[in-house]
GROMACS .gro file of C-alpha atoms in nm:
model
  428
    1UNK     CA    1   6.227  11.522  15.137
    2UNK     CA    2   6.139  11.285  14.856
    3UNK     CA    3   6.338  10.978  14.753
    4UNK     CA    4   6.408  11.152  14.422
    5UNK     CA    5   6.587  11.431  14.611
    6UNK     CA    6   6.809  11.187  14.795
    7UNK     CA    7   6.890  10.989  14.481
    8UNK     CA    8   7.231  11.095  14.341
    9UNK     CA    9   7.209  11.286  14.014
   10UNK     CA   10   7.326  11.091  13.711
   11UNK     CA   11   7.603  11.268  13.523
   12UNK     CA   12   7.547  11.367  13.165
   13UNK     CA   13   7.793  11.276  12.891
   14UNK     CA   14   7.948  11.622  12.893
   15UNK     CA   15   7.995  11.610  13.271
   16UNK     CA   16   8.167  11.274  13.287
   17UNK     CA   17   8.528  11.267  13.395
   18UNK     CA   18   8.781  11.257  13.115
   19UNK     CA   19   8.843  10.907  12.990
   20UNK     CA   20   9.163  10.742  13.106
   21UNK     CA   21   9.403  10.712  12.817
   22UNK     CA   22   9.753  10.679  12.949
   23UNK     CA   23  10.065  10.501  12.832
   24UNK     CA   24   9.920  10.153  12.876
   25UNK     CA   25   9.629  10.232  12.645
   26UNK     CA   26   9.867  10.391  12.395
   27UNK     CA   27  10.090  10.083  12.401
   28UNK     CA   28   9.789   9.857  12.341
   29UNK     CA   29   9.682  10.073  12.045
   30UNK     CA   30  10.025  10.071  11.881
   31UNK     CA   31  10.080   9.699  11.940
   32UNK     CA   32   9.736   9.612  11.804
   33UNK     CA   33   9.797   9.814  11.488
   34UNK     CA   34  10.147   9.675  11.443
   35UNK     CA   35  10.039   9.313  11.493
   36UNK     CA   36   9.748   9.355  11.252
   37UNK     CA   37   9.979   9.493  10.982
   38UNK     CA   38  10.247   9.228  11.036
   39UNK     CA   39   9.993   8.945  11.021
   40UNK     CA   40   9.830   9.086  10.706
   41UNK     CA   41  10.167   9.138  10.534
   42UNK     CA   42  10.294   8.794  10.640
   43UNK     CA   43   9.988   8.612  10.508
   44UNK     CA   44   9.993   8.809  10.184
   45UNK     CA   45  10.362   8.748  10.122
   46UNK     CA   46  10.325   8.383  10.216
   47UNK     CA   47  10.044   8.347   9.962
   48UNK     CA   48  10.268   8.519   9.706
   49UNK     CA   49  10.543   8.261   9.767
   50UNK     CA   50  10.784   8.484   9.960
   51UNK     CA   51  10.819   8.227  10.237
   52UNK     CA   52  11.065   8.041  10.009
   53UNK     CA   53  11.310   8.332   9.997
   54UNK     CA   54  11.668   8.225  10.080
   55UNK     CA   55  11.877   8.315  10.386
   56UNK     CA   56  11.576   8.343  10.615
   57UNK     CA   57  11.476   8.670  10.450
   58UNK     CA   58  11.100   8.633  10.498
   59UNK     CA   59  11.073   8.824  10.831
   60UNK     CA   60  11.284   9.108  10.691
   61UNK     CA   61  11.070   9.129  10.379
   62UNK     CA   62  10.762   9.144  10.601
   63UNK     CA   63  10.921   9.430  10.796
   64UNK     CA   64  10.998   9.611  10.468
   65UNK     CA   65  10.638   9.563  10.354
   66UNK     CA   66  10.503   9.719  10.673
   67UNK     CA   67  10.751  10.007  10.638
   68UNK     CA   68  10.631  10.087  10.287
   69UNK     CA   69  10.268  10.052  10.400
   70UNK     CA   70  10.305  10.355  10.628
   71UNK     CA   71  10.493  10.566  10.376
   72UNK     CA   72  10.845  10.456  10.459
   73UNK     CA   73  11.124  10.437  10.204
   74UNK     CA   74  11.306  10.119  10.104
   75UNK     CA   75  11.629  10.170   9.912
   76UNK     CA   76  11.754   9.899   9.677
   77UNK     CA   77  12.121   9.841   9.610
   78UNK     CA   78  12.318   9.608   9.386
   79UNK     CA   79  12.669   9.486   9.319
   80UNK     CA   80  12.773   9.283   9.016
   81UNK     CA   81  13.149   9.297   9.040
   82UNK     CA   82  13.396   9.512   8.843
   83UNK     CA   83  13.260   9.433   8.496
   84UNK     CA   84  12.889   9.469   8.557
   85UNK     CA   85  12.654   9.710   8.723
   86UNK     CA   86  12.308   9.660   8.871
   87UNK     CA   87  12.043   9.929   8.904
   88UNK     CA   88  11.723   9.892   9.099
   89UNK     CA   89  11.441  10.104   9.240
   90UNK     CA   90  11.103  10.037   9.396
   91UNK     CA   91  10.814  10.260   9.498
   92UNK     CA   92  10.486  10.094   9.597
   93UNK     CA   93  10.243  10.110   9.889
   94UNK     CA   94  10.069   9.782   9.982
   95UNK     CA   95   9.739   9.949  10.064
   96UNK     CA   96   9.573   9.640  10.214
   97UNK     CA   97   9.833   9.647  10.492
   98UNK     CA   98   9.793  10.024  10.518
   99UNK     CA   99   9.415  10.003  10.549
  100UNK     CA  100   9.419   9.732  10.816
  101UNK     CA  101   9.669   9.925  11.027
  102UNK     CA  102   9.478  10.251  10.989
  103UNK     CA  103   9.147  10.096  11.094
  104UNK     CA  104   9.293   9.926  11.402
  105UNK     CA  105   9.492  10.230  11.520
  106UNK     CA  106   9.198  10.463  11.459
  107UNK     CA  107   8.970  10.237  11.664
  108UNK     CA  108   9.226  10.228  11.945
  109UNK     CA  109   9.266  10.606  11.938
  110UNK     CA  110   8.890  10.669  11.952
  111UNK     CA  111   8.799  10.407  12.212
  112UNK     CA  112   8.893  10.607  12.527
  113UNK     CA  113   8.719  10.916  12.385
  114UNK     CA  114   8.375  10.761  12.357
  115UNK     CA  115   8.070  10.927  12.509
  116UNK     CA  116   8.234  11.266  12.516
  117UNK     CA  117   8.085  11.581  12.365
  118UNK     CA  118   8.389  11.808  12.391
  119UNK     CA  119   8.756  11.750  12.465
  120UNK     CA  120   9.028  12.006  12.517
  121UNK     CA  121   9.298  12.051  12.258
  122UNK     CA  122   9.561  11.973  12.521
  123UNK     CA  123   9.394  11.646  12.614
  124UNK     CA  124   9.369  11.528  12.252
  125UNK     CA  125   9.725  11.637  12.176
  126UNK     CA  126   9.859  11.456  12.483
  127UNK     CA  127   9.674  11.136  12.395
  128UNK     CA  128   9.798  11.151  12.034
  129UNK     CA  129  10.153  11.230  12.151
  130UNK     CA  130  10.167  10.915  12.366
  131UNK     CA  131  10.072  10.704  12.067
  132UNK     CA  132  10.320  10.892  11.847
  133UNK     CA  133  10.613  10.830  12.083
  134UNK     CA  134  10.548  10.457  12.091
  135UNK     CA  135  10.478  10.449  11.719
  136UNK     CA  136  10.816  10.618  11.662
  137UNK     CA  137  10.988  10.340  11.854
  138UNK     CA  138  10.803  10.083  11.644
  139UNK     CA  139  10.906  10.258  11.321
  140UNK     CA  140  11.272  10.257  11.422
  141UNK     CA  141  11.253   9.888  11.508
  142UNK     CA  142  11.092   9.804  11.174
  143UNK     CA  143  11.347  10.016  10.988
  144UNK     CA  144  11.637   9.834  11.152
  145UNK     CA  145  11.482   9.495  11.076
  146UNK     CA  146  11.408   9.570  10.708
  147UNK     CA  147  11.756   9.497  10.567
  148UNK     CA  148  11.861   9.204  10.349
  149UNK     CA  149  12.098   9.107  10.065
  150UNK     CA  150  12.031   8.841   9.800
  151UNK     CA  151  12.260   8.666   9.553
  152UNK     CA  152  12.127   8.676   9.195
  153UNK     CA  153  12.221   8.408   8.944
  154UNK     CA  154  12.337   8.557   8.612
  155UNK     CA  155  12.339   8.226   8.427
  156UNK     CA  156  12.560   8.202   8.115
  157UNK     CA  157  12.635   8.575   8.129
  158UNK     CA  158  12.783   8.541   8.475
  159UNK     CA  159  12.981   8.232   8.377
  160UNK     CA  160  13.123   8.402   8.067
  161UNK     CA  161  13.238   8.716   8.246
  162UNK     CA  162  13.319   8.542   8.572
  163UNK     CA  163  13.094   8.770   8.772
  164UNK     CA  164  12.800   8.739   9.009
  165UNK     CA  165  12.535   8.984   9.121
  166UNK     CA  166  12.401   9.082   9.458
  167UNK     CA  167  12.095   9.290   9.523
  168UNK     CA  168  11.965   9.402   9.858
  169UNK     CA  169  11.740   9.647  10.034
  170UNK     CA  170  11.751   9.861  10.344
  171UNK     CA  171  11.535  10.127  10.502
  172UNK     CA  172  11.610  10.496  10.465
  173UNK     CA  173  11.569  10.592  10.829
  174UNK     CA  174  11.494  10.966  10.813
  175UNK     CA  175  11.223  10.954  10.541
  176UNK     CA  176  11.067  10.649  10.704
  177UNK     CA  177  11.038  10.820  11.043
  178UNK     CA  178  10.905  11.141  10.889
  179UNK     CA  179  10.644  10.983  10.662
  180UNK     CA  180  10.555  10.719  10.921
  181UNK     CA  181  10.470  10.989  11.175
  182UNK     CA  182  10.288  11.186  10.905
  183UNK     CA  183  10.084  10.874  10.825
  184UNK     CA  184   9.993  10.835  11.193
  185UNK     CA  185   9.889  11.202  11.213
  186UNK     CA  186   9.667  11.152  10.909
  187UNK     CA  187   9.503  10.846  11.065
  188UNK     CA  188   9.434  11.032  11.390
  189UNK     CA  189   9.293  11.342  11.220
  190UNK     CA  190   9.077  11.135  10.985
  191UNK     CA  191   8.947  10.929  11.277
  192UNK     CA  192   8.837  11.247  11.454
  193UNK     CA  193   8.673  11.374  11.136
  194UNK     CA  194   8.486  11.057  11.050
  195UNK     CA  195   8.353  10.959  11.391
  196UNK     CA  196   8.043  11.153  11.488
  197UNK     CA  197   8.088  11.049  11.852
  198UNK     CA  198   8.450  11.163  11.881
  199UNK     CA  199   8.496  11.485  12.081
  200UNK     CA  200   8.651  11.796  11.934
  201UNK     CA  201   8.793  12.107  12.098
  202UNK     CA  202   8.525  12.375  12.142
  203UNK     CA  203   8.690  12.604  11.886
  204UNK     CA  204   8.659  12.339  11.614
  205UNK     CA  205   8.297  12.243  11.672
  206UNK     CA  206   8.176  12.490  11.410
  207UNK     CA  207   8.361  12.299  11.139
  208UNK     CA  208   8.214  11.959  11.214
  209UNK     CA  209   7.885  12.025  11.036
  210UNK     CA  210   8.054  12.070  10.698
  211UNK     CA  211   8.359  11.847  10.731
  212UNK     CA  212   8.247  11.540  10.925
  213UNK     CA  213   7.959  11.427  10.697
  214UNK     CA  214   8.178  11.458  10.387
  215UNK     CA  215   8.471  11.275  10.547
  216UNK     CA  216   8.239  10.997  10.664
  217UNK     CA  217   8.091  10.963  10.316
  218UNK     CA  218   8.433  10.939  10.149
  219UNK     CA  219   8.563  10.676  10.390
  220UNK     CA  220   8.242  10.481  10.335
  221UNK     CA  221   8.289  10.508   9.957
  222UNK     CA  222   8.645  10.375   9.973
  223UNK     CA  223   8.548  10.089  10.202
  224UNK     CA  224   8.253  10.005   9.978
  225UNK     CA  225   8.487   9.966   9.680
  226UNK     CA  226   8.717   9.744   9.884
  227UNK     CA  227   8.417   9.536   9.994
  228UNK     CA  228   8.301   9.495   9.634
  229UNK     CA  229   8.651   9.392   9.531
  230UNK     CA  230   8.669   9.140   9.814
  231UNK     CA  231   8.344   8.975   9.706
  232UNK     CA  232   8.459   8.959   9.343
  233UNK     CA  233   8.798   8.817   9.442
  234UNK     CA  234   8.645   8.546   9.658
  235UNK     CA  235   8.401   8.447   9.382
  236UNK     CA  236   8.684   8.432   9.127
  237UNK     CA  237   8.899   8.222   9.361
  238UNK     CA  238   8.615   7.977   9.420
  239UNK     CA  239   8.511   7.945   9.056
  240UNK     CA  240   8.834   7.983   8.861
  241UNK     CA  241   9.104   7.868   9.102
  242UNK     CA  242   9.431   8.052   9.164
  243UNK     CA  243   9.341   8.082   9.531
  244UNK     CA  244   9.694   8.164   9.645
  245UNK     CA  245   9.744   8.443   9.392
  246UNK     CA  246   9.401   8.588   9.473
  247UNK     CA  247   9.475   8.578   9.846
  248UNK     CA  248   9.803   8.761   9.785
  249UNK     CA  249   9.623   9.039   9.599
  250UNK     CA  250   9.355   9.064   9.869
  251UNK     CA  251   9.604   9.082  10.154
  252UNK     CA  252   9.856   9.311   9.987
  253UNK     CA  253   9.698   9.520   9.713
  254UNK     CA  254   9.318   9.499   9.697
  255UNK     CA  255   9.269   9.873   9.764
  256UNK     CA  256   9.539   9.947   9.504
  257UNK     CA  257   9.324   9.774   9.244
  258UNK     CA  258   8.980   9.891   9.353
  259UNK     CA  259   9.069  10.255   9.413
  260UNK     CA  260   9.240  10.259   9.074
  261UNK     CA  261   8.911  10.126   8.931
  262UNK     CA  262   8.726  10.405   9.112
  263UNK     CA  263   8.934  10.673   8.938
  264UNK     CA  264   8.903  10.499   8.601
  265UNK     CA  265   8.526  10.493   8.649
  266UNK     CA  266   8.539  10.870   8.696
  267UNK     CA  267   8.709  10.896   8.357
  268UNK     CA  268   9.066  10.944   8.482
  269UNK     CA  269   9.366  10.831   8.279
  270UNK     CA  270   9.680  10.655   8.402
  271UNK     CA  271  10.003  10.596   8.212
  272UNK     CA  272  10.157  10.255   8.263
  273UNK     CA  273  10.427  10.023   8.140
  274UNK     CA  274  10.495   9.664   8.243
  275UNK     CA  275  10.801   9.503   8.092
  276UNK     CA  276  11.008   9.206   8.198
  277UNK     CA  277  10.942   8.978   8.496
  278UNK     CA  278  10.737   9.237   8.684
  279UNK     CA  279  10.362   9.228   8.719
  280UNK     CA  280  10.088   9.446   8.858
  281UNK     CA  281   9.839   9.317   9.119
  282UNK     CA  282   9.540   9.370   8.893
  283UNK     CA  283   9.281   9.174   8.694
  284UNK     CA  284   9.400   9.002   8.377
  285UNK     CA  285   9.222   9.247   8.148
  286UNK     CA  286   9.408   9.546   8.296
  287UNK     CA  287   9.738   9.360   8.280
  288UNK     CA  288   9.679   9.296   7.910
  289UNK     CA  289   9.620   9.667   7.849
  290UNK     CA  290   9.939   9.786   8.018
  291UNK     CA  291  10.186   9.508   7.938
  292UNK     CA  292  10.433   9.578   7.660
  293UNK     CA  293  10.753   9.768   7.575
  294UNK     CA  294  10.571  10.096   7.510
  295UNK     CA  295  10.384  10.330   7.742
  296UNK     CA  296  10.017  10.233   7.764
  297UNK     CA  297   9.717  10.449   7.845
  298UNK     CA  298   9.482  10.306   8.103
  299UNK     CA  299   9.132  10.454   8.097
  300UNK     CA  300   8.775  10.358   8.014
  301UNK     CA  301   8.832  10.376   7.639
  302UNK     CA  302   9.148  10.163   7.631
  303UNK     CA  303   9.007   9.897   7.861
  304UNK     CA  304   8.679   9.889   7.665
  305UNK     CA  305   8.874   9.781   7.357
  306UNK     CA  306   8.940   9.453   7.539
  307UNK     CA  307   8.606   9.420   7.719
  308UNK     CA  308   8.308   9.645   7.653
  309UNK     CA  309   8.154   9.559   7.990
  310UNK     CA  310   8.390   9.810   8.150
  311UNK     CA  311   8.143  10.086   8.060
  312UNK     CA  312   7.929   9.957   8.345
  313UNK     CA  313   8.185  10.123   8.571
  314UNK     CA  314   8.014  10.452   8.490
  315UNK     CA  315   7.687  10.317   8.628
  316UNK     CA  316   7.854  10.169   8.937
  317UNK     CA  317   8.035  10.496   9.006
  318UNK     CA  318   7.718  10.701   8.959
  319UNK     CA  319   7.524  10.481   9.203
  320UNK     CA  320   7.793  10.463   9.470
  321UNK     CA  321   7.875  10.834   9.452
  322UNK     CA  322   7.507  10.924   9.476
  323UNK     CA  323   7.468  10.697   9.778
  324UNK     CA  324   7.774  10.858   9.937
  325UNK     CA  325   7.631  11.204   9.867
  326UNK     CA  326   7.297  11.100  10.015
  327UNK     CA  327   7.471  10.975  10.332
  328UNK     CA  328   7.664  11.301  10.353
  329UNK     CA  329   7.349  11.509  10.316
  330UNK     CA  330   7.152  11.295  10.563
  331UNK     CA  331   7.422  11.349  10.826
  332UNK     CA  332   7.436  11.723  10.759
  333UNK     CA  333   7.217  11.986  10.928
  334UNK     CA  334   6.888  12.060  10.754
  335UNK     CA  335   6.987  12.421  10.690
  336UNK     CA  336   7.263  12.323  10.446
  337UNK     CA  337   7.157  12.428  10.097
  338UNK     CA  338   7.155  12.211   9.790
  339UNK     CA  339   7.446  12.386   9.621
  340UNK     CA  340   7.647  12.358   9.941
  341UNK     CA  341   7.605  11.980   9.934
  342UNK     CA  342   7.747  11.988   9.582
  343UNK     CA  343   8.047  12.196   9.691
  344UNK     CA  344   8.115  11.977   9.995
  345UNK     CA  345   8.096  11.661   9.785
  346UNK     CA  346   8.319  11.807   9.514
  347UNK     CA  347   8.587  11.913   9.762
  348UNK     CA  348   8.577  11.580   9.946
  349UNK     CA  349   8.591  11.371   9.629
  350UNK     CA  350   8.875  11.582   9.486
  351UNK     CA  351   9.080  11.529   9.804
  352UNK     CA  352   9.000  11.157   9.794
  353UNK     CA  353   9.111  11.124   9.431
  354UNK     CA  354   9.425  11.327   9.506
  355UNK     CA  355   9.512  11.084   9.784
  356UNK     CA  356   9.451  10.783   9.558
  357UNK     CA  357   9.672  10.934   9.288
  358UNK     CA  358   9.954  10.995   9.537
  359UNK     CA  359   9.951  10.659   9.714
  360UNK     CA  360   9.849  10.453   9.409
  361UNK     CA  361  10.161  10.530   9.206
  362UNK     CA  362  10.386  10.233   9.137
  363UNK     CA  363  10.742  10.235   9.009
  364UNK     CA  364  10.990   9.948   8.986
  365UNK     CA  365  11.307   9.892   8.787
  366UNK     CA  366  11.581   9.635   8.786
  367UNK     CA  367  11.855   9.610   8.529
  368UNK     CA  368  12.199   9.462   8.472
  369UNK     CA  369  12.452   9.619   8.238
  370UNK     CA  370  12.788   9.469   8.142
  371UNK     CA  371  13.082   9.688   8.043
  372UNK     CA  372  12.843   9.982   8.050
  373UNK     CA  373  12.637   9.851   7.758
  374UNK     CA  374  12.267   9.885   7.843
  375UNK     CA  375  12.037   9.651   8.033
  376UNK     CA  376  12.056   9.285   7.939
  377UNK     CA  377  11.678   9.249   7.969
  378UNK     CA  378  11.504   8.913   7.987
  379UNK     CA  379  11.474   8.786   8.342
  380UNK     CA  380  11.769   9.008   8.438
  381UNK     CA  381  11.589   9.336   8.381
  382UNK     CA  382  11.252   9.499   8.363
  383UNK     CA  383  11.055   9.812   8.429
  384UNK     CA  384  10.713   9.885   8.572
  385UNK     CA  385  10.535  10.206   8.650
  386UNK     CA  386  10.184  10.338   8.698
  387UNK     CA  387  10.114  10.710   8.731
  388UNK     CA  388   9.804  10.925   8.685
  389UNK     CA  389   9.715  11.229   8.480
  390UNK     CA  390   9.663  11.420   8.802
  391UNK     CA  391   9.495  11.745   8.699
  392UNK     CA  392   9.240  11.588   8.469
  393UNK     CA  393   9.155  11.334   8.741
  394UNK     CA  394   9.098  11.614   8.993
  395UNK     CA  395   8.885  11.809   8.746
  396UNK     CA  396   8.665  11.506   8.681
  397UNK     CA  397   8.634  11.445   9.055
  398UNK     CA  398   8.510  11.800   9.108
  399UNK     CA  399   8.255  11.761   8.827
  400UNK     CA  400   8.126  11.429   8.958
  401UNK     CA  401   8.116  11.568   9.311
  402UNK     CA  402   7.909  11.871   9.215
  403UNK     CA  403   7.652  11.664   9.026
  404UNK     CA  404   7.617  11.376   9.273
  405UNK     CA  405   7.635  11.610   9.572
  406UNK     CA  406   7.334  11.807   9.450
  407UNK     CA  407   7.150  11.488   9.360
  408UNK     CA  408   7.222  11.328   9.697
  409UNK     CA  409   7.113  11.647   9.874
  410UNK     CA  410   6.785  11.649   9.682
  411UNK     CA  411   6.719  11.284   9.770
  412UNK     CA  412   6.790  11.353  10.137
  413UNK     CA  413   6.531  11.630  10.164
  414UNK     CA  414   6.271  11.388  10.293
  415UNK     CA  415   6.500  11.259  10.567
  416UNK     CA  416   6.456  11.424  10.905
  417UNK     CA  417   6.789  11.574  11.010
  418UNK     CA  418   6.934  11.784  11.286
  419UNK     CA  419   6.790  12.133  11.273
  420UNK     CA  420   6.479  12.032  11.076
  421UNK     CA  421   6.157  12.211  11.172
  422UNK     CA  422   5.825  12.026  11.176
  423UNK     CA  423   5.584  12.235  10.972
  424UNK     CA  424   5.264  12.067  11.093
  425UNK     CA  425   5.000  12.312  11.223
  426UNK     CA  426   5.002  12.349  11.599
  427UNK     CA  427   5.338  12.175  11.638
  428UNK     CA  428   5.572  12.320  11.898
   0.00000   0.00000   0.00000
């Protein structure tokens, strides 16, 4: 009997015992994601000057920011006494906080599943359920903490009518729990789709060849835009000052800006209005386009009227989308045809643009009326909103996806991929 016979056989990846991913690992994943989001939101709000809020409101504003980052709902309320009425509303997702939390939780979810070829549906569902239960508890805690009232000075108006105003916010519990769990489900599913090393149930393996490369390419595209924006923001802060304001945009709304730029580069149009004390976390040129009492159109043409260099966005988009399509094709099996690359890219880009249009909407309003006569305006009122022309944006995404998908597939023909056959004579 040889020594090789006596040597214990080394297990293959598929034969390894299931990774341990119990409650302790789930707790570590949820806590890591929650801490990352709270730290990001705290630093961003601190840079924006929110640390000076009265009545020790800063921690509660941080909690509200994290709630909105995962799709939760914050309701605003106001009271201005018997003679006056306040109206307020706010809808915004701080996507920097969202992105940080998604990346950390996705990494924690995937870590115990490494080096696995296949995992049962029950195993994956049980692992996700443990995280969901703890995430639910975290959502409820954040929702209870995100409540605060503020006194608003009305100046001469308040003195004349003998009234004062109070505005506050609180979390709508049911929508916050529902959308917070939906957000977590999206993070988990996307993590499974993007990671080539993550195991899937046997019944779903046939879908990974078409879905995973496209999902990976789209996540890479979005992160590339955020990376470009980060470099630009740092350069601007170092050369032109305004470091605190730049840090606030980076830590709270950098993806809001850069993913908006991505859609504009595709040719999409957004309607916007910025009036009163509100402001959008965006470069000065975009703020100039949208600020005013009337509805403004935000697209390549309108921005080019202020700065013709914006047309370079077309070139940047073409290059980045082609690179994304090339990556998608290079990670796809060799048998995938050129037109199929175009279809996969079109579908993936359309879903990506749809997501940007849904989470990138912004709406804010605050107004004070006395004796039922309109908003007083000035610093006591204002309106802000940003919303896309959805169907035209999706149509442009499909068109760009078809063209760049075919181009990326053609460029990837020389790359050896899974399923490729070596045509050299005598090769076996």
